[in-house]
XYZ file of C-alpha atoms in Angstrom:
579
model
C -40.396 -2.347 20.197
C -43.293 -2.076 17.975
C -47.038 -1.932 18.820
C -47.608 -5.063 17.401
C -44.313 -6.887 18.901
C -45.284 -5.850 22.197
C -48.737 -7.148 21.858
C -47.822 -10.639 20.410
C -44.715 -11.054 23.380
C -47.317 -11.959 26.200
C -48.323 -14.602 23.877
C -44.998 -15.952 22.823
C -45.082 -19.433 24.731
C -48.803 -19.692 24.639
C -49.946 -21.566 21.900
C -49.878 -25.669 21.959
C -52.740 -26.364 19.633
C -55.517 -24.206 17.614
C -57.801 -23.989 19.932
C -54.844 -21.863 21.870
C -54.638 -19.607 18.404
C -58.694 -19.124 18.687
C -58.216 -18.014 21.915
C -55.672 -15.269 21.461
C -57.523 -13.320 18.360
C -60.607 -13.189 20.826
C -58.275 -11.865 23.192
C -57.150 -8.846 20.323
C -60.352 -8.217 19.180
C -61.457 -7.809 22.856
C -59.246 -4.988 23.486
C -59.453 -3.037 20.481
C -58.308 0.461 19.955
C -61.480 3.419 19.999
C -63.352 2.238 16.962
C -66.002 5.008 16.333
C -67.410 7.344 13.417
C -64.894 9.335 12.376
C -65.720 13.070 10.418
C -64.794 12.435 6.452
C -61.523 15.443 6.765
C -60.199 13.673 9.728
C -60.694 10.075 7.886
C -59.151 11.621 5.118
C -56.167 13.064 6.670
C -55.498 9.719 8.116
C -55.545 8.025 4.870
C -53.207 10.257 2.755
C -50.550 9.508 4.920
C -50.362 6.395 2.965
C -52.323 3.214 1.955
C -50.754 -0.844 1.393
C -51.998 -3.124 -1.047
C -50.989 -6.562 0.468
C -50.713 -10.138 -1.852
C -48.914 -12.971 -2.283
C -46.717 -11.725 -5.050
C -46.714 -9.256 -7.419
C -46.146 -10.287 -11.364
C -48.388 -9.719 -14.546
C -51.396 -12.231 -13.281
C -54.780 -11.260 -13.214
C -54.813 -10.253 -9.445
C -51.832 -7.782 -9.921
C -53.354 -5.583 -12.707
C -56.396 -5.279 -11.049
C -54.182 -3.695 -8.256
C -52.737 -1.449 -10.346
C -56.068 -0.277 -11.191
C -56.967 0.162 -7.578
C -53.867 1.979 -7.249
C -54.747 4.206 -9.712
C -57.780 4.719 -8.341
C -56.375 5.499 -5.031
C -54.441 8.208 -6.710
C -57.566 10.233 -8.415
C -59.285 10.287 -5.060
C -56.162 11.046 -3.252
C -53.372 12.883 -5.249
C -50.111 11.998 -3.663
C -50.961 9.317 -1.365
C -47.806 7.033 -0.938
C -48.982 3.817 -2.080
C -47.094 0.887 -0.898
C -46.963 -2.748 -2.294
C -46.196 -6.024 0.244
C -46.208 -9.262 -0.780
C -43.598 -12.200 -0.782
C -41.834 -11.533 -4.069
C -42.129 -9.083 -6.618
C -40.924 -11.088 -10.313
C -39.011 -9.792 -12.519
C -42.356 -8.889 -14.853
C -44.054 -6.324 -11.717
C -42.252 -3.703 -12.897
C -44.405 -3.689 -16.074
C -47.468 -3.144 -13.173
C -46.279 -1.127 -10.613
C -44.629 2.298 -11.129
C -41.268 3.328 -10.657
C -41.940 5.257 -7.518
C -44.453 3.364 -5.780
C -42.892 2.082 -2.943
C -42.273 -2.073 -2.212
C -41.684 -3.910 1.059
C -40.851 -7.930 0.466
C -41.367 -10.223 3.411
C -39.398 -13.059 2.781
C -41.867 -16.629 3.124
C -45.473 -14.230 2.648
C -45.901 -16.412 -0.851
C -48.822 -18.702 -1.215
C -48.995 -22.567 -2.015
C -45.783 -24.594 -3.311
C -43.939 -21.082 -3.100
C -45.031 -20.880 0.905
C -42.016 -22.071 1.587
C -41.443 -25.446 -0.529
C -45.144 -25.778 0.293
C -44.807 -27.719 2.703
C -46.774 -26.350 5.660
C -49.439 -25.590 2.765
C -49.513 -29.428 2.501
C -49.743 -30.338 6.069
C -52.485 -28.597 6.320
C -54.521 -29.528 3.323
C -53.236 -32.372 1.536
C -52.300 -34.496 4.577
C -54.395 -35.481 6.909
C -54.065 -34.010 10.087
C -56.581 -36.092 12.888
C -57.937 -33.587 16.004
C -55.794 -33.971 19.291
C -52.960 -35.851 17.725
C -49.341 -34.785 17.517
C -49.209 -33.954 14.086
C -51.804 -31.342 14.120
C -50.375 -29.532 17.362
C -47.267 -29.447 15.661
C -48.839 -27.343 12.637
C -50.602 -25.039 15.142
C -47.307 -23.945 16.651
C -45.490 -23.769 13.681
C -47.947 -21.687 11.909
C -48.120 -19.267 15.419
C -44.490 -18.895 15.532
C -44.764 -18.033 11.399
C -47.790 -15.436 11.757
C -46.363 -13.879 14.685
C -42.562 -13.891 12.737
C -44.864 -12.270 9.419
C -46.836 -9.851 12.012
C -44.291 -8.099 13.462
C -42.727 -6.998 10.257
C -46.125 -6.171 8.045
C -47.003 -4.019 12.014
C -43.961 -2.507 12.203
C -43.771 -1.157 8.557
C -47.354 0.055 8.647
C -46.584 1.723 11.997
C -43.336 3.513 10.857
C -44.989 4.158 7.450
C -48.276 5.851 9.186
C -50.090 3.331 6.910
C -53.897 3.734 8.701
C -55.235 2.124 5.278
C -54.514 -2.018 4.203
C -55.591 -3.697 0.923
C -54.952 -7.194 1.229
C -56.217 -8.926 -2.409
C -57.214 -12.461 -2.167
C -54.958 -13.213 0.710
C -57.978 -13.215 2.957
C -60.326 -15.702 0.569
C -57.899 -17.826 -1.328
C -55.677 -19.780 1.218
C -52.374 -20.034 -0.315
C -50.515 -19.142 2.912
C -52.179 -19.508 6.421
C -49.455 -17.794 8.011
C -49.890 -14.983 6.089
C -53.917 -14.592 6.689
C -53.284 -14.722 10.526
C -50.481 -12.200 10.945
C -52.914 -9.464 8.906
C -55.483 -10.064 11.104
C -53.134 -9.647 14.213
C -51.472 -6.268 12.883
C -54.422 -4.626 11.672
C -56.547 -5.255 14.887
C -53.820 -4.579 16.966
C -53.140 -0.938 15.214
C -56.967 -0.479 14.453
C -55.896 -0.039 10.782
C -58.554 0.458 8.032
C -58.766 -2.589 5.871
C -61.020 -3.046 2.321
C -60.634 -6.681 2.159
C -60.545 -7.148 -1.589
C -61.383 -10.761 -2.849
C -61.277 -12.102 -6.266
C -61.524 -16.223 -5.355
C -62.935 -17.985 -1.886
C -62.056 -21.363 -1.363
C -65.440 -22.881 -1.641
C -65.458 -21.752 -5.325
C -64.647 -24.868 -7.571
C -64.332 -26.906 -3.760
C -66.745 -28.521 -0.868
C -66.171 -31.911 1.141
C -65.839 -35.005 -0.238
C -68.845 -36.487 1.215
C -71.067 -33.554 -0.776
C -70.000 -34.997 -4.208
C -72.318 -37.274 -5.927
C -70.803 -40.425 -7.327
C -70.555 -39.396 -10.852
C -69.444 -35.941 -9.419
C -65.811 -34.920 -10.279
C -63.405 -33.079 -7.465
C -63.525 -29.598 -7.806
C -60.184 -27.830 -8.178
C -60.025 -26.786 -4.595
C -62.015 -29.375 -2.534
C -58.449 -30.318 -0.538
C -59.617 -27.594 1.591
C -61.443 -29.083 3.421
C -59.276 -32.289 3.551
C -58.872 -31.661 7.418
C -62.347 -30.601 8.266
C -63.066 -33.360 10.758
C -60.411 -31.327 12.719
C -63.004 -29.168 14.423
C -60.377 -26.875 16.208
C -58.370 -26.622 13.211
C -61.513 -26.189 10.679
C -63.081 -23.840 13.062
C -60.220 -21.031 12.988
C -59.811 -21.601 9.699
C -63.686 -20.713 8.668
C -63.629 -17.566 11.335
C -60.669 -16.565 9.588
C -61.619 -17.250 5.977
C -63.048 -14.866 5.457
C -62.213 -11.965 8.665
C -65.347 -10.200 10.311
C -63.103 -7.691 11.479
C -63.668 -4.721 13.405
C -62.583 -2.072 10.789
C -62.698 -4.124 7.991
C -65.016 -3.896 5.016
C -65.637 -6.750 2.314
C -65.270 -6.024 -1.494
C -66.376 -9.106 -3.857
C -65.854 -9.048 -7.682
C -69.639 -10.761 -8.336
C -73.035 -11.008 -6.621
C -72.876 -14.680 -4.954
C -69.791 -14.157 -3.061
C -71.632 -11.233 -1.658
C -74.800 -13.152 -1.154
C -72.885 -15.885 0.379
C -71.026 -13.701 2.921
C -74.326 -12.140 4.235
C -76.527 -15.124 4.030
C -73.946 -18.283 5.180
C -71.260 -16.057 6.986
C -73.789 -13.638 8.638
C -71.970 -10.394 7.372
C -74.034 -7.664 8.145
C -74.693 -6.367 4.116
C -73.209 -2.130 5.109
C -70.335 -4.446 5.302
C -70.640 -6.133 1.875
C -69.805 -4.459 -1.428
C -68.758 -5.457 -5.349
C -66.349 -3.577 -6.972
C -66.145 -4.331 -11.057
C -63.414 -3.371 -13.013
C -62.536 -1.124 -15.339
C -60.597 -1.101 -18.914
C -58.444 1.860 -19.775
C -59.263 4.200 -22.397
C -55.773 2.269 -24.022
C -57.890 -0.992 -24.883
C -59.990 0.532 -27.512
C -58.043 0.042 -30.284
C -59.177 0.477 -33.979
C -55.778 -1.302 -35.147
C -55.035 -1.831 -39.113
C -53.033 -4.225 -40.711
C -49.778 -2.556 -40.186
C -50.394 -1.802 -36.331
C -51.032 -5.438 -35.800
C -48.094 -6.370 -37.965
C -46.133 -4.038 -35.848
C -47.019 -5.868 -32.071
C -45.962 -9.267 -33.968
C -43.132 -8.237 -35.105
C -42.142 -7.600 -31.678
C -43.300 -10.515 -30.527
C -40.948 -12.142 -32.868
C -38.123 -10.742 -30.833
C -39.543 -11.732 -27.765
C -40.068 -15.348 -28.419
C -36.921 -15.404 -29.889
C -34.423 -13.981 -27.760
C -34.044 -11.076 -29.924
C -34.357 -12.267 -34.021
C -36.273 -11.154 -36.124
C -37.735 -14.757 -36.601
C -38.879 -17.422 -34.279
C -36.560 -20.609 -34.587
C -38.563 -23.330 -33.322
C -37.807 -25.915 -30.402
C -38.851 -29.850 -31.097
C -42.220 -30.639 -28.815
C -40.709 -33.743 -27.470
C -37.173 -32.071 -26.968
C -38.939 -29.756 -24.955
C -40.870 -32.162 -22.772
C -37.818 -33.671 -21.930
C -36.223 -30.997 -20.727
C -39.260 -29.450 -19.253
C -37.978 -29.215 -15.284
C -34.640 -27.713 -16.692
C -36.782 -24.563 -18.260
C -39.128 -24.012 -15.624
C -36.466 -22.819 -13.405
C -35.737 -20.419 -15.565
C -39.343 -19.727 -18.182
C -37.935 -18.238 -20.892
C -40.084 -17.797 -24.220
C -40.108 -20.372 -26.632
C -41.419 -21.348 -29.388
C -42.490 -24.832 -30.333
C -42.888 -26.912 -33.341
C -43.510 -30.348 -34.863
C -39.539 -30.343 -34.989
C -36.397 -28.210 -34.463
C -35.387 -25.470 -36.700
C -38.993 -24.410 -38.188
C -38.725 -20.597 -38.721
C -42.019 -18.819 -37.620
C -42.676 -15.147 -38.510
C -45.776 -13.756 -36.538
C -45.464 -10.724 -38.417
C -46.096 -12.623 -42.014
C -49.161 -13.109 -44.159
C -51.330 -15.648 -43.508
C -50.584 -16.169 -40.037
C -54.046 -17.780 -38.326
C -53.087 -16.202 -34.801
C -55.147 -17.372 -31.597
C -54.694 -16.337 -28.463
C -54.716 -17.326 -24.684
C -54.213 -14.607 -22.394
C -53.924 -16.633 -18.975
C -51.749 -18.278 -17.040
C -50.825 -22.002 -17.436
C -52.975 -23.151 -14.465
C -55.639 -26.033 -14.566
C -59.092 -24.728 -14.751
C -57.971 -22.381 -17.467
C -58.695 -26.215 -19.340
C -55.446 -24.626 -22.081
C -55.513 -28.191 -23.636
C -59.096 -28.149 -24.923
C -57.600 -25.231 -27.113
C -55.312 -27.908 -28.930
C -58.210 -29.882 -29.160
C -60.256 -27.119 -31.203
C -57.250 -26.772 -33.325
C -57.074 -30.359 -34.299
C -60.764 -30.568 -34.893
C -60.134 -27.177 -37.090
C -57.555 -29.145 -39.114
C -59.984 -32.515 -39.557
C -62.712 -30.371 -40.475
C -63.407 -30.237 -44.584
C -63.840 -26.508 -44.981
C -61.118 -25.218 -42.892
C -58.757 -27.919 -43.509
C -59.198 -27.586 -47.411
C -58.172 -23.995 -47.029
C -54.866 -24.579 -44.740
C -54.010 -28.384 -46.194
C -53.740 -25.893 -49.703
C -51.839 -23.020 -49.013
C -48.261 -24.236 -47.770
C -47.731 -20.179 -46.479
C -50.937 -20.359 -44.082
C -49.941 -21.007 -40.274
C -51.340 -21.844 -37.462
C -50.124 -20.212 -33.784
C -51.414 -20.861 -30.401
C -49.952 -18.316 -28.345
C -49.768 -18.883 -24.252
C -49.311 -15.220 -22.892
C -48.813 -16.052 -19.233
C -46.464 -17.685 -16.754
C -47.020 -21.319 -15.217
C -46.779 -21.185 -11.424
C -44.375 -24.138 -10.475
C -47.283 -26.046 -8.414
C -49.179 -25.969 -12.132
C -45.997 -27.473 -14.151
C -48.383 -31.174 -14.001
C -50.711 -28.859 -16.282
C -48.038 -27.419 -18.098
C -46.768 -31.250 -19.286
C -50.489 -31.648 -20.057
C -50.967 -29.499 -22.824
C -47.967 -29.986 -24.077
C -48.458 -33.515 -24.524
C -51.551 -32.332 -25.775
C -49.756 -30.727 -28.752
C -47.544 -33.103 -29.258
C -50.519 -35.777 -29.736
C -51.714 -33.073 -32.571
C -48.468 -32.846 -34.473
C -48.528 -36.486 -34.089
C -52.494 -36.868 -35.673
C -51.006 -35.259 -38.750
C -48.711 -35.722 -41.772
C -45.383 -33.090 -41.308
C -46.250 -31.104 -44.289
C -49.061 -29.845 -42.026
C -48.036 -30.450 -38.592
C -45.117 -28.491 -39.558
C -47.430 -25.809 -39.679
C -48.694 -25.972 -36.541
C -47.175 -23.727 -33.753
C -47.178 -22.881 -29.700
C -45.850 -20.594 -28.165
C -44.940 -19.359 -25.151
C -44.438 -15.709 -24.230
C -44.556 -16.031 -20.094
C -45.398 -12.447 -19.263
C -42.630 -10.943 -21.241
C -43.862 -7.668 -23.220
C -40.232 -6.310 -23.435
C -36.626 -7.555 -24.609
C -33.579 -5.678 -24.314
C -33.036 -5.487 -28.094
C -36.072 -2.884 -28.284
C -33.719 -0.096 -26.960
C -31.127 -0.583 -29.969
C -33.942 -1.387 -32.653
C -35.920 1.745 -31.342
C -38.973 -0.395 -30.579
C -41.370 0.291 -28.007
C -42.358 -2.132 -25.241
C -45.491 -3.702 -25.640
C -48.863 -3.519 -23.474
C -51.366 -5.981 -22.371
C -53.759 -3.702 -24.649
C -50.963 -4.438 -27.444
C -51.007 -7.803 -26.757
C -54.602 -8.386 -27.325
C -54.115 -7.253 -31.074
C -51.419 -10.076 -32.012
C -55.204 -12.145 -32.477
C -57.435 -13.077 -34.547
C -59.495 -14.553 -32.041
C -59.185 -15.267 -28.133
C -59.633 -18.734 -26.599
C -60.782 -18.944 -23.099
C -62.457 -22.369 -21.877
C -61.721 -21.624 -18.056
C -63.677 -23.772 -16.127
C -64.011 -20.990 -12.987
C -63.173 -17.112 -12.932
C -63.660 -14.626 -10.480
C -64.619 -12.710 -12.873
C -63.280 -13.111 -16.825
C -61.060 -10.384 -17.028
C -60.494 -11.104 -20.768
C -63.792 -11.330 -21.987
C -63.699 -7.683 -21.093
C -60.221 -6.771 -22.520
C -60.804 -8.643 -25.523
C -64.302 -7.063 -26.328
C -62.547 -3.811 -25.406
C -60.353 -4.065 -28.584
C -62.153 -5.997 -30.730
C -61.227 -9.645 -31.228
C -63.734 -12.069 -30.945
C -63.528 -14.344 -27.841
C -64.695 -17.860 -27.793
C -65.281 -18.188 -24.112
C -66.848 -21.570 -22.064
C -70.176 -20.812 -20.046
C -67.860 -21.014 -16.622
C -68.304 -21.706 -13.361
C -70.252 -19.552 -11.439
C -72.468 -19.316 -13.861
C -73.765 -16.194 -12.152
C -70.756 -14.110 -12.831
C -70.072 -15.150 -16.571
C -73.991 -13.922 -17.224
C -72.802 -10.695 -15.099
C -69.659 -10.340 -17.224
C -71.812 -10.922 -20.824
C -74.775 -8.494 -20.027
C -76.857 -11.391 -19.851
C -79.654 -9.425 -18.186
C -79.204 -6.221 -20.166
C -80.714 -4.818 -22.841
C -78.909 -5.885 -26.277
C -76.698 -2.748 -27.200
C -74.870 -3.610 -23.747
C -74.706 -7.499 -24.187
C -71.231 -9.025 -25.457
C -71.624 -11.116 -27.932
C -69.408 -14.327 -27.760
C -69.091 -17.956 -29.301
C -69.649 -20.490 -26.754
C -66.746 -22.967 -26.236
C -68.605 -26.146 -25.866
C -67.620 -28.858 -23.395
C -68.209 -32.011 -25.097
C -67.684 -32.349 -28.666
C -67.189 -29.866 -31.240
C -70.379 -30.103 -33.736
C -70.443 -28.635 -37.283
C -72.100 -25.694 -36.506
C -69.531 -24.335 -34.182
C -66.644 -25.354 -36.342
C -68.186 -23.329 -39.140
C -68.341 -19.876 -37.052
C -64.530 -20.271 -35.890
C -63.576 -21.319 -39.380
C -65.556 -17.923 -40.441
C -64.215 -16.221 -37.726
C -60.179 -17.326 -38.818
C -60.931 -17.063 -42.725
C -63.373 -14.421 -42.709
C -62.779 -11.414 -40.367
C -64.525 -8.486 -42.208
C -67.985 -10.458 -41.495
C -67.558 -9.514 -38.016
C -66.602 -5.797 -37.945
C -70.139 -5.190 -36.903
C -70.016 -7.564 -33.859
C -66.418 -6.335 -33.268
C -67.675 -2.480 -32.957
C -70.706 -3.439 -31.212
C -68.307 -5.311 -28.466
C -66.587 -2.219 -28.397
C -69.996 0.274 -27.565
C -70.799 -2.216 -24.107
C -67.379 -2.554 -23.118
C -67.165 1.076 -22.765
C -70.188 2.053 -21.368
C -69.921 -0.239 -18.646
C -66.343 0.023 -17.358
C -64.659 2.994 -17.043
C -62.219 4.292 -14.134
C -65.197 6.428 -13.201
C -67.218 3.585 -11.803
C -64.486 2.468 -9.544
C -63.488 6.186 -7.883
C -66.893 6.636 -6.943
C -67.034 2.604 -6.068
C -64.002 3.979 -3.582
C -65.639 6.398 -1.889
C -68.285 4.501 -1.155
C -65.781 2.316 0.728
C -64.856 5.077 2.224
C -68.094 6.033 3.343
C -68.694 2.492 5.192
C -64.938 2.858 6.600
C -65.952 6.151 8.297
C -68.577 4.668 9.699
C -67.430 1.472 10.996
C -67.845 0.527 14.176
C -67.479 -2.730 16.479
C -68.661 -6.420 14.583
């Protein structure tokens, strides 16, 4: 029997509510394994035996590269250090991420929200209410014990036979997609004493607080459910001690300055415990691409949308709406049009190509894209230019997934586009396209036609300009990739505010600033409609800002900065001693 197993046994029958569960971790934390400074070649020798990056699943989203990068990381400092990945599922589209030898470890229910199995403990807990003391609520706490112990023993057991002394859980221990989940790392990592850099893109109080903090005109923030339980002081009470873990050998690692300041200040993390780790672009982004390289990437994006032609033949908007829950079981690539049977060549002249390289998910606010286009296409100067030239075509191209618990979003901007082919006549809404690549960069047809995959860095240069009115990042990962290669980005000021000015340069001197066009929130004046139309129409007047991008991007992110970020975690590791 495992460490872990044998720990959790005298507990098995133990838990009837969450004041039980808040009982047992103080019991594991009080009988810790030795916890002292340890000499860097000893630390060392225990982390080359291997080190396990721990999520909900692994796919091409935002969280997963910046593993990757970690991983890669992981590898300079430590050359030959089995890495291991363990999360709940690893789609189809990980194996673009992780490497071929890398090793993988699925436990079956680890996924977070709707995919947490059905979502339905996920609801229980913060979509229904769930009163203190009454039958419902003890009924959660066991369930969820019985789960975290189930998820425990298997993530302790494979770190123990593994030798894994060093755990990587990313946004698992912030974002609370899957309680169950949260709980069991704590229990197998203080139970083994294992090393842990808790890395953590989103918290739950970003974009959410209670109800009764709102003011009137106030709109809900994307995750105020929650807190939708916390007049449940037992309940609300684990779940704030857990969210995020003070643990013994654990370090915290934000992506921005106020979840930092908020850990130390409201959480009382002592700060040799708090750290920021930025990210980095690869050497690959920095792309000087011509006409024919560009042509290139969408001509392969042809195939890709298309199930292998050479041309895209569109699917009818409303045929697609109505048949929306029968493609996303499956998410295929498609391309949509005013009608069925438009053929759409990316690779073509005159090709107006903008770009959205997210996920379908709500605060990524997709459908005020479709709203830009239609005011591009009722505004004089731009519209006088397309309206005339029956070969110019406009493409809105969605590069990512949409999680299943987002498809309410999904309908939205569809319906969104199907209200702009409506708003014009069909010579021009005919000319209007979306389309939807869902984290496909390869097709089997590539092998035959001697094509080569393509790359997120690839990717980028299918634009002529990036759209990105997210309403709250982490971070902004493609403000970054986009300024990397040189497409213009017209990005909204988003929430915190604190980070976007980080990501920008805001406090910098000039030659390290990024310069961007501000995605407004309300209307779209003349003034802004002019620099996109300029932007679309009139590329060469920004080679300066697209070079100048280029310069900041690179001296501010490189791999360099997160290897010695690294061993400064290491450092604090070495060091750590009891909370």
């Amino acid at each position: 029997m495992s460490i872990v197993a044998n720990t959790l046994q005298q507990y098995a029958d133990k838990v009837r509510n969450w004041q039980d569960i808040s009982g047992i971790l103080e019991k594991i934390v009080a009988d810790p394994p030795p916890s002292e400074p340890v000499a860097k070649a000893r630390f060392n020798e225990q982390i080359e035996y291997g080190a396990a990056f721990i999520t909900y699943d692994f796919g091409i989203d935002g969280v997963s590269i910046e593993i990757f990068k970690y991983a890669e990381c992981l590898e300079r400092i430590f050359p030959g250090i089995p890495l291991h990945f363990i999360g709940g599922d690893f789609h189809e589209k990980a194996d673009v991420i992780l490497k071929d030898y890398w090793k993988r470890f699925r436990i079956d229910g680890f996924n977070g929200w709707d995919k947490w199995y059905g979502g339905k403990l996920f609801a229980k807990l913060f979509y229904e209410d769930m009163p203190e003391n009454s039958p419902e609520s003890a009924a959660a706490a066991r369930e969820i014990w019985h789960e975290a112990c189930d998820f425990a023993v298997k993530l302790g057991s494979y770190l123990e036979v593994h030798s894994i002394n060093l755990a990587i859980p990313v946004n698992i221990p912030t974002n609370p997609g899957n309680f169950a989940a949260m709980l069991a790392i704590i229990m197998a990592t203080e139970i083994l004493g294992t090393y842990v850099i808790s890395s953590n893109h989103d918290f739950y109080w970003e974009g959410g607080k209670p109800a009764a903090e709102h003011t009137p005109e106030e709109q809900p923030g994307p995750r105020d459910h929650f807190f939708r339980n916390m007049d449940n002081k037992a309940f609300f009470k684990l779940f704030t001690h857990m969210y995020p873990w003070n643990g013994r050998r654990w370090i915290q690692v934000n992506i921005n300055t106020p979840q930092s300041e908020a850990l130390i200040a409201k959480f009382g993390f002592a700060p040799d415990k708090v750290f920021e780790l930025g990210t980095s672009i690869s050497d690959k982004f920095f792309i000087h691409s011509d006409r024919d390289f560009v042509r290139s990437v969408r001509k392969r994006m042809n195939y890709i949308v298309s199930d292998g032609k050479p041309e895209i033949t569109t699917v009818d908007i409303r045929r697609h709406i109505g048949n929306l829950n029968t493609w996303m079981r499956h998410e295929i690539p498609v391309g949509l049009g005013n009608r069925d049977g438009i053929k759409l060549d990316l690779a073509a002249d005159k090709i107006i190509y903008c770009l959205q390289p997210t996920r379908v998910i709500y605060r990524k606010h997709i459908d005020r894209d479709l709203a830009l286009l239609e005011a591009l296409l009722k505004y004089k100067p731009f519209a006088d230019k397309f309206n005339s030239d029956p070969e110019c075509k406009l493409v809105l191209h969605i590069t990512g997934p949409t999680p299943v618990e987002h498809q309410s979003d999904l309908e939205d901007v569809l319906k969104a586009y199907q209200n702009l082919c409506d708003a014009f006549p069909e010579d021009i809404a005919d000319r209007v396209f979306l389309i939807f690549s869902v984290g496909n960069e390869n097709h089997h047809c590539f092998e035959e036609l001697k094509l080569k995959p393509l790359c997120i860095e690839a990717i980028y240069q299918l634009a002529d300009v990036i759209l990105f009115p997210s309403e709250t990042e982490g971070r902004g990962l493609p403000i970054i990739e986009s300024s990397a290669g040189g497409i213009p980005i017209v990005c909204r000021r988003y929430y915190p505010e604190e980070v976007f000015a980080e990501v920008i340069g805001e406090n910098l001197p000039k030659t390290e600033r990024i310069k961007y066009l501000l995605f407004p929130e309300g209307e779209f004046d003349v003034e802004f409609l002019k620099n996109v139309t300029d932007i679309l129409m009139h590329p060469e007047h920004y080679r300066q800002w697209k070079e100048h991008n280029r310069e900041a991007v690179k001296h501010r992110y490189s791999m360099k900065m997160i290897v010695r970020k690294f061993n400064e975690f290491f450092k604090a590791l070495r060091q750590a001693q009891e909370v």
